[in-house]
CSV table of C-alpha atoms and ligand atoms in Angstrom, one decimal:
chain,number,residue,atom,x,y,z
A,165,MET,CA,-56.6,92.1,-14.8
A,166,ALA,CA,-58.4,95.0,-13.1
A,167,ILE,CA,-60.1,98.2,-14.0
A,168,GLN,CA,-60.6,101.3,-12.3
A,169,LEU,CA,-63.6,102.9,-12.7
A,170,ASP,CA,-64.1,106.5,-11.5
A,171,ASN,CA,-67.4,107.4,-9.4
A,172,GLN,CA,-68.2,104.5,-9.0
A,173,HIS,CA,-70.0,102.7,-5.8
A,174,PRO,CA,-67.2,101.1,-4.2
A,175,LEU,CA,-69.5,97.7,-4.4
A,176,HIS,CA,-70.0,98.0,-7.9
A,177,SER,CA,-66.4,98.4,-8.9
A,178,SER,CA,-65.2,95.5,-6.6
A,179,THR,CA,-67.7,93.7,-8.8
A,180,VAL,CA,-66.5,94.7,-11.8
A,181,THR,CA,-62.9,93.6,-10.5
A,182,ARG,CA,-63.7,90.3,-9.2
A,183,GLU,CA,-65.5,89.2,-12.7
A,184,LEU,CA,-62.8,90.5,-14.4
A,185,ASP,CA,-60.2,88.7,-12.5
A,186,GLN,CA,-61.9,85.4,-13.3
A,187,PRO,CA,-59.6,83.1,-15.1
A,188,ASN,CA,-59.9,83.8,-19.0
A,189,PRO,CA,-62.3,81.2,-20.5
A,190,THR,CA,-60.1,80.6,-23.7
A,191,GLU,CA,-57.2,79.6,-21.2
A,192,PRO,CA,-56.7,75.7,-20.4
A,193,ARG,CA,-58.2,74.7,-16.9
A,194,PRO,CA,-56.6,72.9,-14.0
A,195,GLN,CA,-57.7,69.4,-14.4
A,196,GLY,CA,-61.0,68.4,-12.2
A,197,ILE,CA,-62.4,71.8,-12.5
A,198,ARG,CA,-64.4,71.8,-16.0
A,199,SER,CA,-66.5,74.8,-16.6
A,200,ARG,CA,-70.5,74.2,-17.6
A,201,ILE,CA,-70.6,73.3,-21.4
A,202,LEU,CA,-73.3,75.7,-23.0
A,203,LEU,CA,-75.5,75.3,-25.7
A,204,SER,CA,-74.0,78.2,-27.5
A,205,PRO,CA,-71.7,80.5,-25.9
A,206,PRO,CA,-70.1,83.5,-27.5
A,207,HIS,CA,-66.6,83.0,-29.6
A,208,ILE,CA,-64.6,86.0,-30.2
A,209,GLY,CA,-62.2,86.5,-32.8
A,210,ALA,CA,-58.9,88.1,-33.2
A,211,GLU,CA,-60.1,91.6,-34.9
A,212,GLU,CA,-63.1,92.7,-32.3
A,213,GLN,CA,-60.7,94.5,-30.1
A,214,ILE,CA,-59.1,96.4,-32.8
A,215,PHE,CA,-62.4,98.0,-34.1
A,216,VAL,CA,-63.6,98.4,-30.3
A,217,ARG,CA,-60.3,100.3,-29.4
A,218,GLU,CA,-60.4,102.4,-32.6
A,219,ALA,CA,-64.0,103.2,-31.2
A,220,PHE,CA,-62.5,104.4,-27.9
A,221,GLU,CA,-59.2,106.1,-29.6
A,222,THR,CA,-61.3,108.5,-31.7
A,223,ASN,CA,-64.2,108.8,-29.1
A,224,TRP,CA,-66.9,107.4,-31.1
A,225,ILE,CA,-69.1,106.2,-28.1
A,226,ALA,CA,-72.4,106.8,-29.7
A,227,PRO,CA,-75.6,104.9,-31.6
A,228,LEU,CA,-73.8,105.8,-34.7
A,229,GLY,CA,-70.1,106.2,-36.2
A,230,PRO,CA,-67.7,104.8,-38.4
A,231,ASN,CA,-67.8,101.1,-37.1
A,232,VAL,CA,-71.8,101.5,-37.8
A,233,ASP,CA,-71.5,102.5,-41.0
A,234,ALA,CA,-69.0,99.8,-42.1
A,235,PHE,CA,-70.6,97.0,-40.5
A,236,GLU,CA,-73.9,97.6,-42.5
A,237,ALA,CA,-71.8,98.1,-45.5
A,238,GLU,CA,-69.8,94.7,-44.7
A,239,LEU,CA,-72.7,92.7,-43.8
A,240,ALA,CA,-74.8,93.9,-47.0
A,241,ASP,CA,-71.7,93.2,-49.2
A,242,TYR,CA,-71.5,89.8,-47.4
A,243,VAL,CA,-75.0,88.7,-47.9
A,244,GLY,CA,-75.6,90.6,-51.4
A,245,THR,CA,-78.2,93.0,-50.3
A,246,GLN,CA,-78.5,97.0,-51.6
A,247,GLY,CA,-78.1,98.0,-48.0
A,248,ALA,CA,-78.4,97.2,-44.4
A,249,VAL,CA,-79.2,99.2,-41.0
A,250,ALA,CA,-77.7,98.2,-37.6
A,251,LEU,CA,-80.2,98.0,-34.8
A,252,SER,CA,-80.1,97.1,-31.2
A,253,SER,CA,-81.6,93.8,-31.8
A,254,GLY,CA,-83.2,91.3,-34.1
A,255,THR,CA,-86.4,91.9,-32.6
A,256,ALA,CA,-86.4,95.6,-33.6
A,257,ALA,CA,-85.3,95.0,-37.0
A,258,ILE,CA,-88.2,92.6,-37.1
A,259,HIS,CA,-90.4,95.4,-35.8
A,260,GLN,CA,-88.9,97.8,-38.3
A,261,ALA,CA,-89.8,95.6,-41.0
A,262,LEU,CA,-93.2,95.3,-40.2
A,263,ARG,CA,-93.9,99.1,-39.6
A,264,LEU,CA,-92.4,99.4,-43.1
A,265,LEU,CA,-94.9,97.0,-44.8
A,266,GLY,CA,-97.7,99.1,-43.2
A,267,VAL,CA,-98.7,96.6,-40.6
A,268,GLY,CA,-101.1,98.2,-38.1
A,269,PRO,CA,-104.0,97.5,-35.6
A,270,GLY,CA,-106.7,95.2,-37.4
A,271,ASP,CA,-104.2,93.7,-39.6
A,272,ARG,CA,-103.2,90.0,-39.5
A,273,VAL,CA,-99.5,88.6,-40.0
A,274,LEU,CA,-98.8,85.3,-40.7
A,275,CYS,CA,-95.6,83.6,-38.8
A,276,SER,CA,-94.2,80.3,-38.4
A,277,SER,CA,-95.5,78.7,-35.0
A,278,LEU,CA,-91.8,76.7,-34.4
A,279,THR,CA,-89.8,79.6,-33.5
A,280,PHE,CA,-88.4,81.9,-30.6
A,281,VAL,CA,-91.2,84.2,-29.0
A,282,ALA,CA,-89.7,87.5,-30.7
A,283,SER,CA,-90.2,86.5,-34.2
A,284,VAL,CA,-94.2,87.0,-33.2
A,285,ASN,CA,-94.0,89.9,-30.3
A,286,PRO,CA,-93.5,92.3,-32.9
A,287,ILE,CA,-96.6,91.7,-35.1
A,288,VAL,CA,-98.4,92.5,-31.6
A,289,TYR,CA,-96.0,95.7,-31.0
A,290,GLN,CA,-97.9,97.0,-34.2
A,291,GLY,CA,-101.4,96.3,-32.7
A,292,ALA,CA,-101.8,93.0,-35.1
A,293,GLU,CA,-102.7,89.8,-34.9
A,294,PRO,CA,-100.5,86.5,-35.5
A,295,VAL,CA,-101.8,83.8,-37.6
A,296,LEU,CA,-99.7,80.8,-36.8
A,297,ILE,CA,-98.4,78.3,-39.7
A,298,ASP,CA,-97.2,74.9,-38.6
A,299,SER,CA,-93.7,73.2,-40.0
A,300,ASP,CA,-93.0,70.8,-42.7
A,301,GLU,CA,-91.2,67.5,-41.5
A,302,ALA,CA,-88.4,67.6,-44.3
A,303,THR,CA,-87.1,71.4,-43.3
A,304,TRP,CA,-88.9,71.9,-39.9
A,305,ASN,CA,-89.6,75.4,-41.0
A,306,MET,CA,-93.1,76.8,-42.3
A,307,SER,CA,-95.0,74.5,-44.2
A,308,SER,CA,-96.2,75.3,-47.8
A,309,ALA,CA,-99.6,73.0,-47.3
A,310,ALA,CA,-100.9,75.0,-44.1
A,311,LEU,CA,-99.7,78.1,-45.6
A,312,GLU,CA,-101.8,77.3,-48.6
A,313,ARG,CA,-104.6,76.7,-46.7
A,314,ALA,CA,-104.5,79.6,-44.3
A,315,LEU,CA,-104.1,81.9,-47.4
A,316,ALA,CA,-107.4,80.4,-49.2
A,317,ASP,CA,-109.2,80.8,-45.9
A,318,MET,CA,-108.3,84.5,-45.5
A,319,LYS,CA,-109.3,85.2,-49.0
A,320,ARG,CA,-112.4,83.5,-48.4
A,321,GLU,CA,-112.9,85.9,-45.1
A,322,GLY,CA,-111.9,88.7,-47.0
A,323,ARG,CA,-108.8,89.5,-44.5
A,324,LEU,CA,-106.0,88.7,-46.2
A,325,PRO,CA,-102.5,89.1,-44.1
A,326,LYS,CA,-100.7,92.3,-44.4
A,327,ALA,CA,-97.3,90.5,-44.4
A,328,ALA,CA,-95.8,87.0,-43.7
A,329,ILE,CA,-92.8,86.2,-41.5
A,330,ILE,CA,-91.0,83.2,-42.2
A,331,VAL,CA,-88.5,81.8,-39.9
A,332,ASN,CA,-85.4,79.6,-40.8
A,333,LEU,CA,-84.8,77.3,-37.8
A,334,TYR,CA,-81.2,76.1,-36.2
A,335,GLY,CA,-79.4,77.6,-39.3
A,336,GLN,CA,-81.3,76.2,-42.0
A,337,SER,CA,-83.4,78.3,-44.4
A,338,ALA,CA,-87.0,77.4,-44.9
A,339,ASP,CA,-88.0,76.1,-48.4
A,340,MET,CA,-88.3,79.8,-49.7
A,341,LEU,CA,-89.0,79.7,-53.1
A,342,PRO,CA,-92.6,77.5,-53.0
A,343,LEU,CA,-93.4,79.7,-50.0
A,344,LEU,CA,-92.8,82.9,-51.9
A,345,GLU,CA,-94.6,81.8,-54.8
A,346,LEU,CA,-97.7,81.1,-52.6
A,347,LEU,CA,-97.3,84.3,-50.8
A,348,ASP,CA,-96.9,86.4,-54.0
A,349,ALA,CA,-100.0,84.7,-55.6
A,350,TYR,CA,-101.9,86.6,-52.9
A,351,GLY,CA,-99.8,89.6,-52.8
A,352,VAL,CA,-98.6,89.5,-49.2
A,353,PRO,CA,-94.6,90.7,-48.7
A,354,VAL,CA,-92.2,88.4,-46.8
A,355,VAL,CA,-89.8,89.4,-43.7
A,356,GLU,CA,-87.4,86.7,-43.2
A,357,ASP,CA,-86.6,86.2,-39.6
A,358,ALA,CA,-83.3,84.8,-40.4
A,359,ALA,CA,-81.8,85.4,-36.9
A,360,GLU,CA,-80.5,81.8,-36.5
A,361,SER,CA,-79.4,81.3,-40.1
A,362,LEU,CA,-76.7,84.1,-41.1
A,363,GLY,CA,-74.2,82.5,-43.3
A,364,ALA,CA,-76.6,79.9,-44.6
A,365,THR,CA,-77.8,79.7,-48.0
A,366,CYS,CA,-81.0,78.7,-49.7
A,367,ASP,CA,-81.0,78.2,-53.8
A,368,GLY,CA,-77.5,79.6,-54.2
A,369,ARG,CA,-78.5,82.8,-52.3
A,370,ALA,CA,-77.6,84.1,-48.7
A,371,SER,CA,-80.5,83.3,-46.4
A,372,GLY,CA,-82.4,86.3,-45.2
A,373,THR,CA,-82.0,87.9,-48.6
A,374,LEU,CA,-85.1,86.2,-50.4
A,375,GLY,CA,-87.6,88.0,-48.9
A,376,ARG,CA,-88.6,91.6,-49.1
A,377,PHE,CA,-87.0,92.5,-45.9
A,378,GLY,CA,-84.3,90.2,-43.9
A,379,VAL,CA,-83.3,90.1,-40.2
A,380,TYR,CA,-80.6,88.8,-38.7
A,381,SER,CA,-79.5,88.9,-34.7
A,382,PHE,CA,-76.1,89.1,-32.9
A,383,ASN,CA,-77.5,88.2,-29.6
A,384,GLY,CA,-75.1,86.4,-27.3
A,385,ASN,CA,-75.9,83.0,-28.2
A,386,LYS,CA,-76.1,83.4,-32.0
A,387,ILE,CA,-73.5,82.2,-34.4
A,388,ILE,CA,-71.7,85.7,-34.5
A,389,THR,CA,-72.5,88.0,-31.7
A,390,THR,CA,-72.0,91.6,-30.6
A,391,SER,CA,-73.4,90.9,-27.3
A,392,GLY,CA,-76.7,92.2,-28.5
A,393,GLY,CA,-77.9,93.6,-32.0
A,394,GLY,CA,-79.3,93.3,-35.0
A,395,MET,CA,-79.6,93.8,-38.6
A,396,LEU,CA,-82.2,94.7,-41.3
A,397,VAL,CA,-81.3,94.0,-44.7
A,398,SER,CA,-83.0,94.7,-48.3
A,399,ASN,CA,-82.9,96.0,-51.8
A,400,ASP,CA,-85.4,98.8,-51.1
A,401,THR,CA,-82.7,101.5,-49.8
A,402,GLU,CA,-85.4,103.8,-49.6
A,403,ALA,CA,-87.4,101.5,-47.1
A,404,LEU,CA,-84.2,101.4,-45.1
A,405,GLU,CA,-83.4,105.1,-45.0
A,406,LYS,CA,-86.8,105.1,-43.3
A,407,ALA,CA,-86.0,102.4,-40.9
A,408,ARG,CA,-82.5,104.5,-40.1
A,409,PHE,CA,-84.8,107.6,-39.5
A,410,TRP,CA,-87.3,105.6,-36.9
A,411,ALA,CA,-84.8,103.9,-35.4
A,412,THR,CA,-82.9,107.2,-34.3
A,413,GLN,CA,-85.8,108.9,-32.8
A,414,ALA,CA,-87.3,109.8,-36.0
A,415,ARG,CA,-85.6,113.5,-35.8
A,416,ASP,CA,-86.8,115.6,-38.4
A,417,ALA,CA,-84.0,117.7,-40.4
A,418,ALA,CA,-83.8,121.0,-38.1
A,419,PRO,CA,-81.3,122.6,-36.2
A,420,HIS,CA,-83.9,121.8,-33.0
A,421,TYR,CA,-85.5,118.8,-32.1
A,422,GLU,CA,-88.3,118.7,-34.7
A,423,HIS,CA,-90.6,115.3,-34.7
A,424,SER,CA,-93.5,114.9,-37.0
A,425,GLU,CA,-93.4,110.8,-36.7
A,426,LEU,CA,-93.1,108.1,-33.9
A,427,GLY,CA,-89.5,107.0,-33.8
A,428,TYR,CA,-87.5,104.7,-31.3
A,429,ASN,CA,-84.1,104.3,-30.0
A,430,TYR,CA,-83.1,101.2,-31.9
A,431,ARG,CA,-79.6,101.9,-33.5
A,432,LEU,CA,-76.6,99.8,-32.6
A,433,SER,CA,-74.0,101.4,-30.9
A,434,ASN,CA,-70.6,102.4,-32.5
A,435,ILE,CA,-68.8,100.2,-30.1
A,436,LEU,CA,-70.9,96.6,-30.5
A,437,ALA,CA,-70.8,97.6,-34.1
A,438,GLY,CA,-66.7,96.9,-33.7
A,439,VAL,CA,-67.3,93.7,-32.1
A,440,GLY,CA,-69.6,92.8,-35.2
A,441,ARG,CA,-66.9,93.7,-38.0
A,442,GLY,CA,-64.4,91.5,-36.3
A,443,GLN,CA,-67.0,88.7,-35.8
A,444,LEU,CA,-68.2,88.9,-39.6
A,445,ARG,CA,-64.3,88.1,-40.4
A,446,VAL,CA,-64.8,84.8,-38.7
A,447,LEU,CA,-68.4,83.8,-39.8
A,448,ASP,CA,-67.3,81.4,-42.3
A,449,GLU,CA,-65.3,79.6,-40.1
A,450,ARG,CA,-68.0,79.3,-37.3
A,451,VAL,CA,-70.0,78.2,-40.0
A,452,ASN,CA,-67.8,75.2,-40.8
A,453,ALA,CA,-66.9,74.7,-37.3
A,454,ARG,CA,-70.9,74.3,-36.4
A,455,ARG,CA,-71.2,72.1,-39.2
A,456,ALA,CA,-68.3,69.7,-38.0
A,457,VAL,CA,-70.1,69.4,-34.8
A,458,PHE,CA,-73.3,68.7,-35.8
A,459,GLU,CA,-71.5,65.9,-38.1
A,460,ARG,CA,-69.4,64.4,-35.1
A,461,TYR,CA,-72.8,64.2,-33.2
A,462,GLU,CA,-74.4,62.5,-36.2
A,463,ARG,CA,-71.8,60.0,-36.8
A,464,ALA,CA,-71.6,58.9,-32.9
A,465,LEU,CA,-75.5,58.9,-32.4
A,466,GLY,CA,-77.2,58.9,-35.6
A,467,GLY,CA,-77.6,55.0,-35.9
A,468,ILE,CA,-79.3,54.6,-32.8
A,469,GLU,CA,-83.0,53.4,-33.0
A,470,GLY,CA,-85.3,56.2,-32.2
A,471,VAL,CA,-82.5,58.9,-33.0
A,472,ALA,CA,-83.2,61.3,-35.8
A,473,PHE,CA,-81.2,64.5,-36.7
A,474,MET,CA,-82.7,67.1,-38.3
A,475,PRO,CA,-82.5,67.1,-41.9
A,476,GLU,CA,-80.7,69.2,-44.1
A,477,ALA,CA,-82.8,70.3,-47.0
A,478,PRO,CA,-81.4,70.1,-50.5
A,479,TYR,CA,-81.8,73.5,-51.6
A,480,GLY,CA,-79.1,74.9,-49.6
A,481,ARG,CA,-76.4,74.7,-46.9
A,482,SER,CA,-77.4,74.8,-43.2
A,483,THR,CA,-75.3,76.4,-40.8
A,484,ARG,CA,-76.0,74.2,-38.2
A,485,TRP,CA,-76.4,76.9,-35.5
A,486,LEU,CA,-77.4,74.3,-33.0
A,487,THR,CA,-77.3,70.3,-33.5
A,488,ALA,CA,-81.1,69.3,-33.4
A,489,LEU,CA,-82.5,65.9,-33.4
A,490,THR,CA,-85.7,64.3,-32.2
A,491,VAL,CA,-85.4,61.1,-29.8
A,492,ASP,CA,-88.9,58.9,-30.2
A,493,PHE,CA,-89.6,57.6,-26.6
A,494,ALA,CA,-91.2,54.5,-27.8
A,495,GLN,CA,-88.3,53.5,-29.8
A,496,ALA,CA,-85.1,54.5,-27.8
A,497,GLY,CA,-86.8,54.0,-24.3
A,498,VAL,CA,-86.0,57.5,-22.9
A,499,SER,CA,-87.1,60.8,-23.2
A,500,THR,CA,-85.5,64.2,-24.2
A,501,GLN,CA,-86.5,65.4,-20.6
A,502,ASP,CA,-84.3,62.3,-19.2
A,503,LEU,CA,-81.6,63.0,-21.6
A,504,ILE,CA,-81.6,67.1,-20.3
A,505,ALA,CA,-81.8,66.0,-17.1
A,506,ARG,CA,-78.7,63.4,-17.4
A,507,LEU,CA,-76.7,66.0,-19.2
A,508,SER,CA,-77.5,68.7,-16.7
A,509,ALA,CA,-76.4,66.4,-13.7
A,510,GLU,CA,-72.9,66.5,-15.7
A,511,ASN,CA,-73.2,70.4,-15.8
A,512,ILE,CA,-74.0,70.4,-19.6
A,513,GLU,CA,-76.6,72.8,-21.2
A,514,SER,CA,-79.2,71.1,-23.4
A,515,ARG,CA,-82.5,72.6,-24.5
A,516,PRO,CA,-85.8,71.4,-25.7
A,517,VAL,CA,-86.5,72.7,-29.0
A,518,TRP,CA,-88.7,75.7,-29.4
A,519,LYS,CA,-92.1,75.3,-27.8
A,520,PRO,CA,-94.7,76.2,-30.7
A,521,MET,CA,-96.2,79.8,-30.3
A,522,HIS,CA,-99.6,78.2,-31.0
A,523,LEU,CA,-99.1,76.4,-27.7
A,524,GLN,CA,-97.9,79.2,-25.4
A,525,PRO,CA,-100.3,80.8,-23.0
A,526,LEU,CA,-99.6,84.3,-24.7
A,527,TYR,CA,-100.5,83.2,-28.5
A,528,ARG,CA,-103.0,80.3,-27.5
A,529,HIS,CA,-105.8,82.4,-28.8
A,530,CYS,CA,-104.6,83.1,-32.1
A,531,ASP,CA,-105.5,81.1,-35.6
A,532,TYR,CA,-103.1,77.9,-36.2
A,533,TYR,CA,-102.9,76.0,-39.4
A,534,PRO,CA,-101.1,72.6,-38.8
A,535,HIS,CA,-99.5,70.7,-41.5
A,536,ASP,CA,-101.7,68.0,-42.0
A,537,GLU,CA,-105.4,69.0,-42.7
A,538,GLU,CA,-106.6,66.3,-40.2
A,539,GLY,CA,-105.0,68.4,-37.2
A,540,ALA,CA,-101.9,66.7,-36.9
A,541,SER,CA,-99.0,68.9,-36.1
A,542,VAL,CA,-95.4,68.3,-36.9
A,543,SER,CA,-94.2,71.3,-34.8
A,544,GLU,CA,-96.0,69.7,-31.5
A,545,ARG,CA,-94.1,66.5,-32.4
A,546,LEU,CA,-90.8,68.4,-32.8
A,547,PHE,CA,-91.7,69.7,-29.4
A,548,ALA,CA,-92.3,66.6,-27.9
A,549,GLN,CA,-89.3,64.7,-29.2
A,550,GLY,CA,-86.7,67.6,-30.1
A,551,LEU,CA,-83.3,68.3,-28.4
A,552,CYS,CA,-80.8,70.9,-28.9
A,553,LEU,CA,-77.4,70.0,-28.2
A,554,PRO,CA,-74.2,72.0,-27.2
A,555,SER,CA,-73.1,73.5,-30.8
A,556,GLY,CA,-70.8,76.5,-30.2
A,557,SER,CA,-67.9,76.7,-32.5
A,558,SER,CA,-65.7,76.8,-29.6
A,559,LEU,CA,-66.5,73.3,-28.4
A,560,THR,CA,-63.8,71.1,-28.2
A,561,GLN,CA,-63.5,67.4,-29.0
A,562,GLN,CA,-63.1,66.2,-25.6
A,563,GLU,CA,-65.9,68.0,-24.3
A,564,GLN,CA,-68.2,66.7,-27.1
A,565,ASN,CA,-66.8,63.3,-26.8
A,566,LEU,CA,-67.8,63.9,-23.1
A,567,VAL,CA,-71.1,64.9,-24.3
A,568,ILE,CA,-71.8,61.9,-26.7
A,569,ASP,CA,-70.8,59.4,-24.0
A,570,ILE,CA,-73.4,60.3,-21.8
A,571,LEU,CA,-76.0,60.4,-24.2
A,572,LYS,CA,-74.6,56.9,-25.7
A,573,ASP,CA,-75.0,55.4,-22.1
A,574,ALA,CA,-78.4,57.0,-21.6
A,575,LEU,CA,-79.8,55.6,-25.1
A,576,LYS,CA,-78.2,52.2,-24.3
A,577,LYS,CA,-81.2,49.9,-23.9
B,846,PLP,C1,-82.7,85.3,-31.6
B,846,PLP,C2,-84.0,85.4,-32.4
B,846,PLP,C3,-84.5,86.5,-32.5
B,846,PLP,C4,-84.3,87.6,-31.9
B,846,PLP,O1,-83.4,88.3,-31.8
B,846,PLP,P1,-82.7,89.4,-30.6
B,846,PLP,O2,-81.6,89.8,-31.4
B,846,PLP,O3,-82.3,88.5,-29.7
B,846,PLP,O4,-83.7,90.2,-30.6
B,846,PLP,C5,-85.8,86.7,-33.2
B,846,PLP,N1,-86.1,85.5,-34.0
B,846,PLP,C6,-85.2,84.1,-33.8
B,846,PLP,C7,-85.7,82.8,-34.6
B,846,PLP,C8,-84.3,84.0,-33.0
B,846,PLP,O5,-83.6,82.7,-32.7
């Protein structure tokens, strides 16, 4: 396949052509040339191109259009909220949620420490200060014990947080009900960072719909993707309308360009929303495939001394977006770093779990509440011992067997 692009620098157009001439990654490869096994590559379904083609044919090549409207309606319907706003990223969606909650300079915002940096950065975009909360052993997500101490301290200091961002890691919802009860008691509204948990459930509801606002991401590595994109969901349709206004450069109703508020260019393009509509149709299949990947790893490796898989909490169903486990060096005789190096030598991608935010140079100065009052951190242990394995829904059994064999060999005492 080659594409002719008019008015392109010859170098650029030849680059494009060369990339498109690469073998189709979904076709079987010749023996002996195995491509890299990735942690979580995109997995495109059958209908994305139909919606994208429609966008081209109707010339809706803009950050608005019928695919955007339909993607919002279809996602809101899937998760069961009153509405949704499609945005250019999950990070943008967290940012909008915090602004909707009135977070500003001098405010404090609680956030899970064990997460990707994008959960926390929008707090600083708003000029506020993060207060970081440790994880619970049972869920790897926000610890109620640590949260309770943080809220009591902040109340004593007369500086209650303006909002809390609860992250749902690796496809599993946090234990939302006790966390919400605590935060409700102090009048603190919740943003659920469900970037990694679209398709999961918590107490019979869709993960991401239990807080005031929920956020999903469609980045290239997420369970479904638009290459890049995000969604803000809520039952507060008035607030969503405001987010839609801000995200479209905050253009007041006037024939000329009139602005009375600060806005952003945060909307999702109609082309990418077309990809999202196709992806949403295969979400349930993707969840089942990722869960099957997890189960195969657990069956093969779960019995090895020192190896413990991320537990599935009893209150909901995880998507197992990434298969995550811990390896205790003292028992297994091998470190996660060794395992990552062994896999990498065989052209297989794996990674440590997220490095907690309270250990990051960027956020080291922030207040931090460990799970254990004596100071022992669950998130620090998970970071030291945690490993994420190739978990894509397109991972073949043959590829997975290879990963398993390498790990078994490395873990053999
Ligand atoms: C991916 C991710 C985000 C950011 O989403 P983007 O769409 O990449 O901006 C936020 N939080 C968590 C936990 C994530 O994994």
